[in-house]
Amino acid sequence: MHAVSAKHFVDSEFGHVHRALVPGALKSAYDAVEALYKEEPLFDVMTAKIGKGHVIAWAVDRQIERLLIAGRLPFDYRWVSFERPTGKFLQIRLPSSTMSINQLPQPTDIPRDANFRTNRVLNNNPLLPLNAEIIDERRVAGLPHLILAHGYQELSFAQIGVLHPSARKFGWIYRTPNFLAAIRAIEPETPPAEEAADVEAVVTLKDEIARWLRDNSDDGRNNG
């Protein structure tokens, strides 16, 4: 049995062409918030400064939504309510997974506990390394969940990560390099021979996810 490479799975779900759009969207969002805070006296108060991260999150959501609406990010999406009726979050439906957006102070940090996220990352079991100590077998029980993470008060990084189902203990299964520092290169159409098994394992997983969706009559949005 060949382990499913989390890196290759993420690359197949949200590749370099799509990632190249993210830095500009994030910069536009951060710049807009910075200009708003400078121009509007209402924000020159400590509570507004402390809450600046929330405004950045709203601006980032809007910029990513604009890419989705324009079709530049060719994915379905919807606004999903939190378990508690405190608001909604942007859920992006990738080919064989879902993705949400999160702010983190540091790239290595993990998101705070939230039921909607905790429930969905349980579906990341198939992406665990073979030697990982887990209770459940690596079977498909729903769509894996990816997280697009970016800096908190400052735009210092942007990455896509796959959380371990027991994130508080094990953290991330995989994180991409920082989009903001990545050197854009043309990807070869044919993967190197040593990566062929990784690619084949990802294709097999995607087939299993598609079969799970058909068997459960679910478009992947509501599986937990």
GROMACS .gro file of C-alpha atoms in nm:
model
  224
    1MET     CA    1   0.000   0.000   0.000
    2HIS     CA    2   0.139   0.339  -0.100
    3ALA     CA    3   0.069   0.635   0.127
    4VAL     CA    4  -0.132   0.920  -0.022
    5SER     CA    5   0.094   1.222  -0.047
    6ALA     CA    6  -0.076   1.522   0.115
    7LYS     CA    7   0.148   1.746  -0.096
    8HIS     CA    8   0.037   1.590  -0.422
    9PHE     CA    9  -0.326   1.592  -0.312
   10VAL     CA   10  -0.312   1.965  -0.232
   11ASP     CA   11  -0.129   2.036  -0.559
   12SER     CA   12  -0.400   1.853  -0.753
   13GLU     CA   13  -0.680   2.039  -0.573
   14PHE     CA   14  -0.543   2.393  -0.576
   15GLY     CA   15  -0.244   2.410  -0.807
   16HIS     CA   16   0.014   2.675  -0.881
   17VAL     CA   17  -0.197   2.852  -1.143
   18HIS     CA   18  -0.465   2.918  -0.883
   19ARG     CA   19  -0.219   2.992  -0.605
   20ALA     CA   20  -0.064   3.265  -0.818
   21LEU     CA   21  -0.389   3.462  -0.781
   22VAL     CA   22  -0.387   3.454  -0.401
   23PRO     CA   23  -0.104   3.699  -0.314
   24GLY     CA   24  -0.259   3.981  -0.518
   25ALA     CA   25  -0.602   3.924  -0.364
   26LEU     CA   26  -0.458   3.922  -0.015
   27LYS     CA   27  -0.250   4.233  -0.076
   28SER     CA   28  -0.554   4.421  -0.210
   29ALA     CA   29  -0.751   4.324   0.101
   30TYR     CA   30  -0.476   4.422   0.345
   31ASP     CA   31  -0.408   4.750   0.160
   32ALA     CA   32  -0.778   4.841   0.159
   33VAL     CA   33  -0.804   4.788   0.534
   34GLU     CA   34  -0.486   4.986   0.596
   35ALA     CA   35  -0.621   5.278   0.390
   36LEU     CA   36  -0.956   5.259   0.571
   37TYR     CA   37  -0.789   5.280   0.910
   38LYS     CA   38  -0.578   5.575   0.804
   39GLU     CA   39  -0.862   5.771   0.645
   40GLU     CA   40  -1.146   5.706   0.888
   41PRO     CA   41  -1.112   5.867   1.236
   42LEU     CA   42  -1.368   5.619   1.369
   43PHE     CA   43  -1.099   5.349   1.360
   44ASP     CA   44  -0.851   5.553   1.564
   45VAL     CA   45  -0.959   5.389   1.888
   46MET     CA   46  -0.800   5.102   2.076
   47THR     CA   47  -1.093   4.862   2.036
   48ALA     CA   48  -1.089   4.912   1.658
   49LYS     CA   49  -0.715   4.859   1.644
   50ILE     CA   50  -0.745   4.538   1.846
   51GLY     CA   51  -1.025   4.422   1.617
   52LYS     CA   52  -0.839   4.503   1.296
   53GLY     CA   53  -0.788   4.133   1.228
   54HIS     CA   54  -1.163   4.088   1.190
   55VAL     CA   55  -1.180   4.363   0.929
   56ILE     CA   56  -0.888   4.206   0.742
   57ALA     CA   57  -1.070   3.870   0.746
   58TRP     CA   58  -1.381   4.029   0.594
   59ALA     CA   59  -1.174   4.202   0.325
   60VAL     CA   60  -0.990   3.879   0.240
   61ASP     CA   61  -1.317   3.688   0.215
   62ARG     CA   62  -1.449   3.952  -0.024
   63GLN     CA   63  -1.140   3.946  -0.247
   64ILE     CA   64  -1.142   3.566  -0.270
   65GLU     CA   65  -1.518   3.572  -0.337
   66ARG     CA   66  -1.458   3.817  -0.623
   67LEU     CA   67  -1.214   3.570  -0.782
   68LEU     CA   68  -1.474   3.295  -0.746
   69ILE     CA   69  -1.754   3.508  -0.892
   70ALA     CA   70  -1.535   3.608  -1.186
   71GLY     CA   71  -1.446   3.244  -1.252
   72ARG     CA   72  -1.076   3.307  -1.212
   73LEU     CA   73  -1.095   3.055  -0.932
   74PRO     CA   74  -1.324   2.804  -1.108
   75PHE     CA   75  -1.481   2.650  -0.799
   76ASP     CA   76  -1.822   2.642  -0.638
   77TYR     CA   77  -1.861   2.811  -0.300
   78ARG     CA   78  -2.119   2.905  -0.041
   79TRP     CA   79  -2.153   3.086   0.290
   80VAL     CA   80  -2.202   2.832   0.567
   81SER     CA   81  -2.337   2.906   0.915
   82PHE     CA   82  -2.127   2.822   1.217
   83GLU     CA   83  -2.271   2.562   1.455
   84ARG     CA   84  -2.359   2.852   1.683
   85PRO     CA   85  -2.554   3.128   1.504
   86THR     CA   86  -2.271   3.382   1.530
   87GLY     CA   87  -2.206   3.427   1.161
   88LYS     CA   88  -2.101   3.248   0.844
   89PHE     CA   89  -1.777   3.137   0.684
   90LEU     CA   90  -1.674   3.103   0.321
   91GLN     CA   91  -1.657   2.738   0.215
   92ILE     CA   92  -1.490   2.669  -0.119
   93ARG     CA   93  -1.573   2.339  -0.291
   94LEU     CA   94  -1.262   2.208  -0.465
   95PRO     CA   95  -1.274   1.901  -0.696
   96SER     CA   96  -1.237   1.644  -0.415
   97SER     CA   97  -1.222   1.852  -0.096
   98THR     CA   98  -1.346   2.165   0.074
   99MET     CA   99  -1.141   2.467   0.181
  100SER     CA  100  -1.190   2.747   0.430
  101ILE     CA  101  -0.982   3.058   0.510
  102ASN     CA  102  -0.812   3.127   0.840
  103GLN     CA  103  -0.583   3.390   0.992
  104LEU     CA  104  -0.282   3.271   1.192
  105PRO     CA  105  -0.015   3.472   1.376
  106GLN     CA  106   0.258   3.233   1.256
  107PRO     CA  107   0.266   2.976   0.972
  108THR     CA  108   0.330   2.690   1.215
  109ASP     CA  109   0.034   2.781   1.439
  110ILE     CA  110  -0.290   2.588   1.414
  111PRO     CA  111  -0.637   2.747   1.404
  112ARG     CA  112  -0.831   2.784   1.726
  113ASP     CA  113  -1.086   2.518   1.810
  114ALA     CA  114  -1.409   2.547   1.611
  115ASN     CA  115  -1.667   2.273   1.572
  116PHE     CA  116  -1.716   2.319   1.198
  117ARG     CA  117  -1.342   2.286   1.135
  118THR     CA  118  -1.282   2.009   1.388
  119ASN     CA  119  -1.558   1.802   1.233
  120ARG     CA  120  -1.435   1.847   0.879
  121VAL     CA  121  -1.066   1.772   0.940
  122LEU     CA  122  -1.169   1.428   1.065
  123ASN     CA  123  -1.201   1.351   0.692
  124ASN     CA  124  -0.826   1.406   0.649
  125ASN     CA  125  -0.746   1.052   0.771
  126PRO     CA  126  -0.661   0.921   0.421
  127LEU     CA  127  -0.382   1.181   0.399
  128LEU     CA  128  -0.202   1.064   0.713
  129PRO     CA  129   0.140   0.905   0.669
  130LEU     CA  130   0.133   0.527   0.694
  131ASN     CA  131   0.333   0.522   1.016
  132ALA     CA  132   0.101   0.766   1.193
  133GLU     CA  133  -0.057   0.634   1.511
  134ILE     CA  134  -0.431   0.668   1.458
  135ILE     CA  135  -0.727   0.474   1.586
  136ASP     CA  136  -0.945   0.480   1.276
  137GLU     CA  137  -0.841   0.317   0.951
  138ARG     CA  138  -0.761   0.539   0.656
  139ARG     CA  139  -1.099   0.512   0.489
  140VAL     CA  140  -1.291   0.782   0.307
  141ALA     CA  141  -1.569   0.915   0.528
  142GLY     CA  142  -1.618   1.252   0.364
  143LEU     CA  143  -1.433   1.523   0.176
  144PRO     CA  144  -1.088   1.615   0.311
  145HIS     CA  145  -1.065   1.975   0.431
  146LEU     CA  146  -0.790   2.221   0.337
  147ILE     CA  147  -0.717   2.554   0.501
  148LEU     CA  148  -0.595   2.866   0.324
  149ALA     CA  149  -0.406   3.045   0.602
  150HIS     CA  150  -0.264   3.395   0.595
  151GLY     CA  151  -0.102   3.639   0.835
  152TYR     CA  152  -0.292   3.811   1.111
  153GLN     CA  153  -0.226   4.185   1.146
  154GLU     CA  154   0.041   4.183   0.875
  155LEU     CA  155   0.054   3.998   0.544
  156SER     CA  156   0.368   3.794   0.613
  157PHE     CA  157   0.267   3.459   0.466
  158ALA     CA  158   0.001   3.266   0.277
  159GLN     CA  159  -0.018   2.889   0.258
  160ILE     CA  160  -0.253   2.595   0.220
  161GLY     CA  161  -0.241   2.329   0.488
  162VAL     CA  162  -0.392   1.996   0.583
  163LEU     CA  163  -0.461   1.958   0.954
  164HIS     CA  164  -0.411   1.629   1.136
  165PRO     CA  165  -0.746   1.498   1.267
  166SER     CA  166  -0.591   1.536   1.615
  167ALA     CA  167  -0.453   1.880   1.538
  168ARG     CA  168  -0.397   1.990   1.897
  169LYS     CA  169  -0.157   1.701   1.944
  170PHE     CA  170  -0.004   1.654   1.599
  171GLY     CA  171  -0.055   1.988   1.420
  172TRP     CA  172  -0.032   1.993   1.042
  173ILE     CA  173   0.002   1.691   0.816
  174TYR     CA  174   0.131   1.920   0.543
  175ARG     CA  175   0.172   2.290   0.464
  176THR     CA  176   0.266   2.439   0.128
  177PRO     CA  177   0.556   2.680   0.098
  178ASN     CA  178   0.472   3.044   0.154
  179PHE     CA  179   0.291   3.172  -0.159
  180LEU     CA  180   0.434   3.519  -0.100
  181ALA     CA  181   0.793   3.394  -0.125
  182ALA     CA  182   0.743   3.121  -0.384
  183ILE     CA  183   0.932   3.145  -0.711
  184ARG     CA  184   0.693   3.089  -0.997
  185ALA     CA  185   0.809   2.812  -1.227
  186ILE     CA  186   0.650   2.615  -1.508
  187GLU     CA  187   0.550   2.276  -1.377
  188PRO     CA  188   0.639   1.977  -1.598
  189GLU     CA  189   0.333   1.806  -1.741
  190THR     CA  190   0.473   1.462  -1.661
  191PRO     CA  191   0.577   1.401  -1.298
  192PRO     CA  192   0.924   1.259  -1.230
  193ALA     CA  193   0.935   0.879  -1.221
  194GLU     CA  194   0.994   0.871  -0.846
  195GLU     CA  195   0.670   1.065  -0.793
  196ALA     CA  196   0.454   0.841  -1.011
  197ALA     CA  197   0.340   0.627  -0.717
  198ASP     CA  198   0.243   0.940  -0.522
  199VAL     CA  199   0.035   1.070  -0.811
  200GLU     CA  200  -0.130   0.731  -0.861
  201ALA     CA  201  -0.222   0.715  -0.492
  202VAL     CA  202  -0.385   1.059  -0.512
  203VAL     CA  203  -0.585   0.957  -0.820
  204THR     CA  204  -0.702   0.645  -0.635
  205LEU     CA  205  -0.808   0.855  -0.335
  206LYS     CA  206  -1.001   1.095  -0.557
  207ASP     CA  207  -1.182   0.798  -0.711
  208GLU     CA  208  -1.272   0.674  -0.363
  209ILE     CA  209  -1.399   1.019  -0.263
  210ALA     CA  210  -1.614   1.037  -0.578
  211ARG     CA  211  -1.755   0.692  -0.499
  212TRP     CA  212  -1.826   0.799  -0.139
  213LEU     CA  213  -2.015   1.105  -0.267
  214ARG     CA  214  -2.225   0.891  -0.500
  215ASP     CA  215  -2.299   0.633  -0.230
  216ASN     CA  216  -2.399   0.901   0.021
  217SER     CA  217  -2.595   1.118  -0.224
  218ASP     CA  218  -2.406   1.422  -0.092
  219ASP     CA  219  -2.242   1.703  -0.285
  220GLY     CA  220  -1.981   1.725  -0.011
  221ARG     CA  221  -2.103   2.043   0.148
  222ASN     CA  222  -2.282   1.890   0.442
  223ASN     CA  223  -2.065   1.594   0.533
  224GLY     CA  224  -1.902   1.650   0.867
   0.00000   0.00000   0.00000
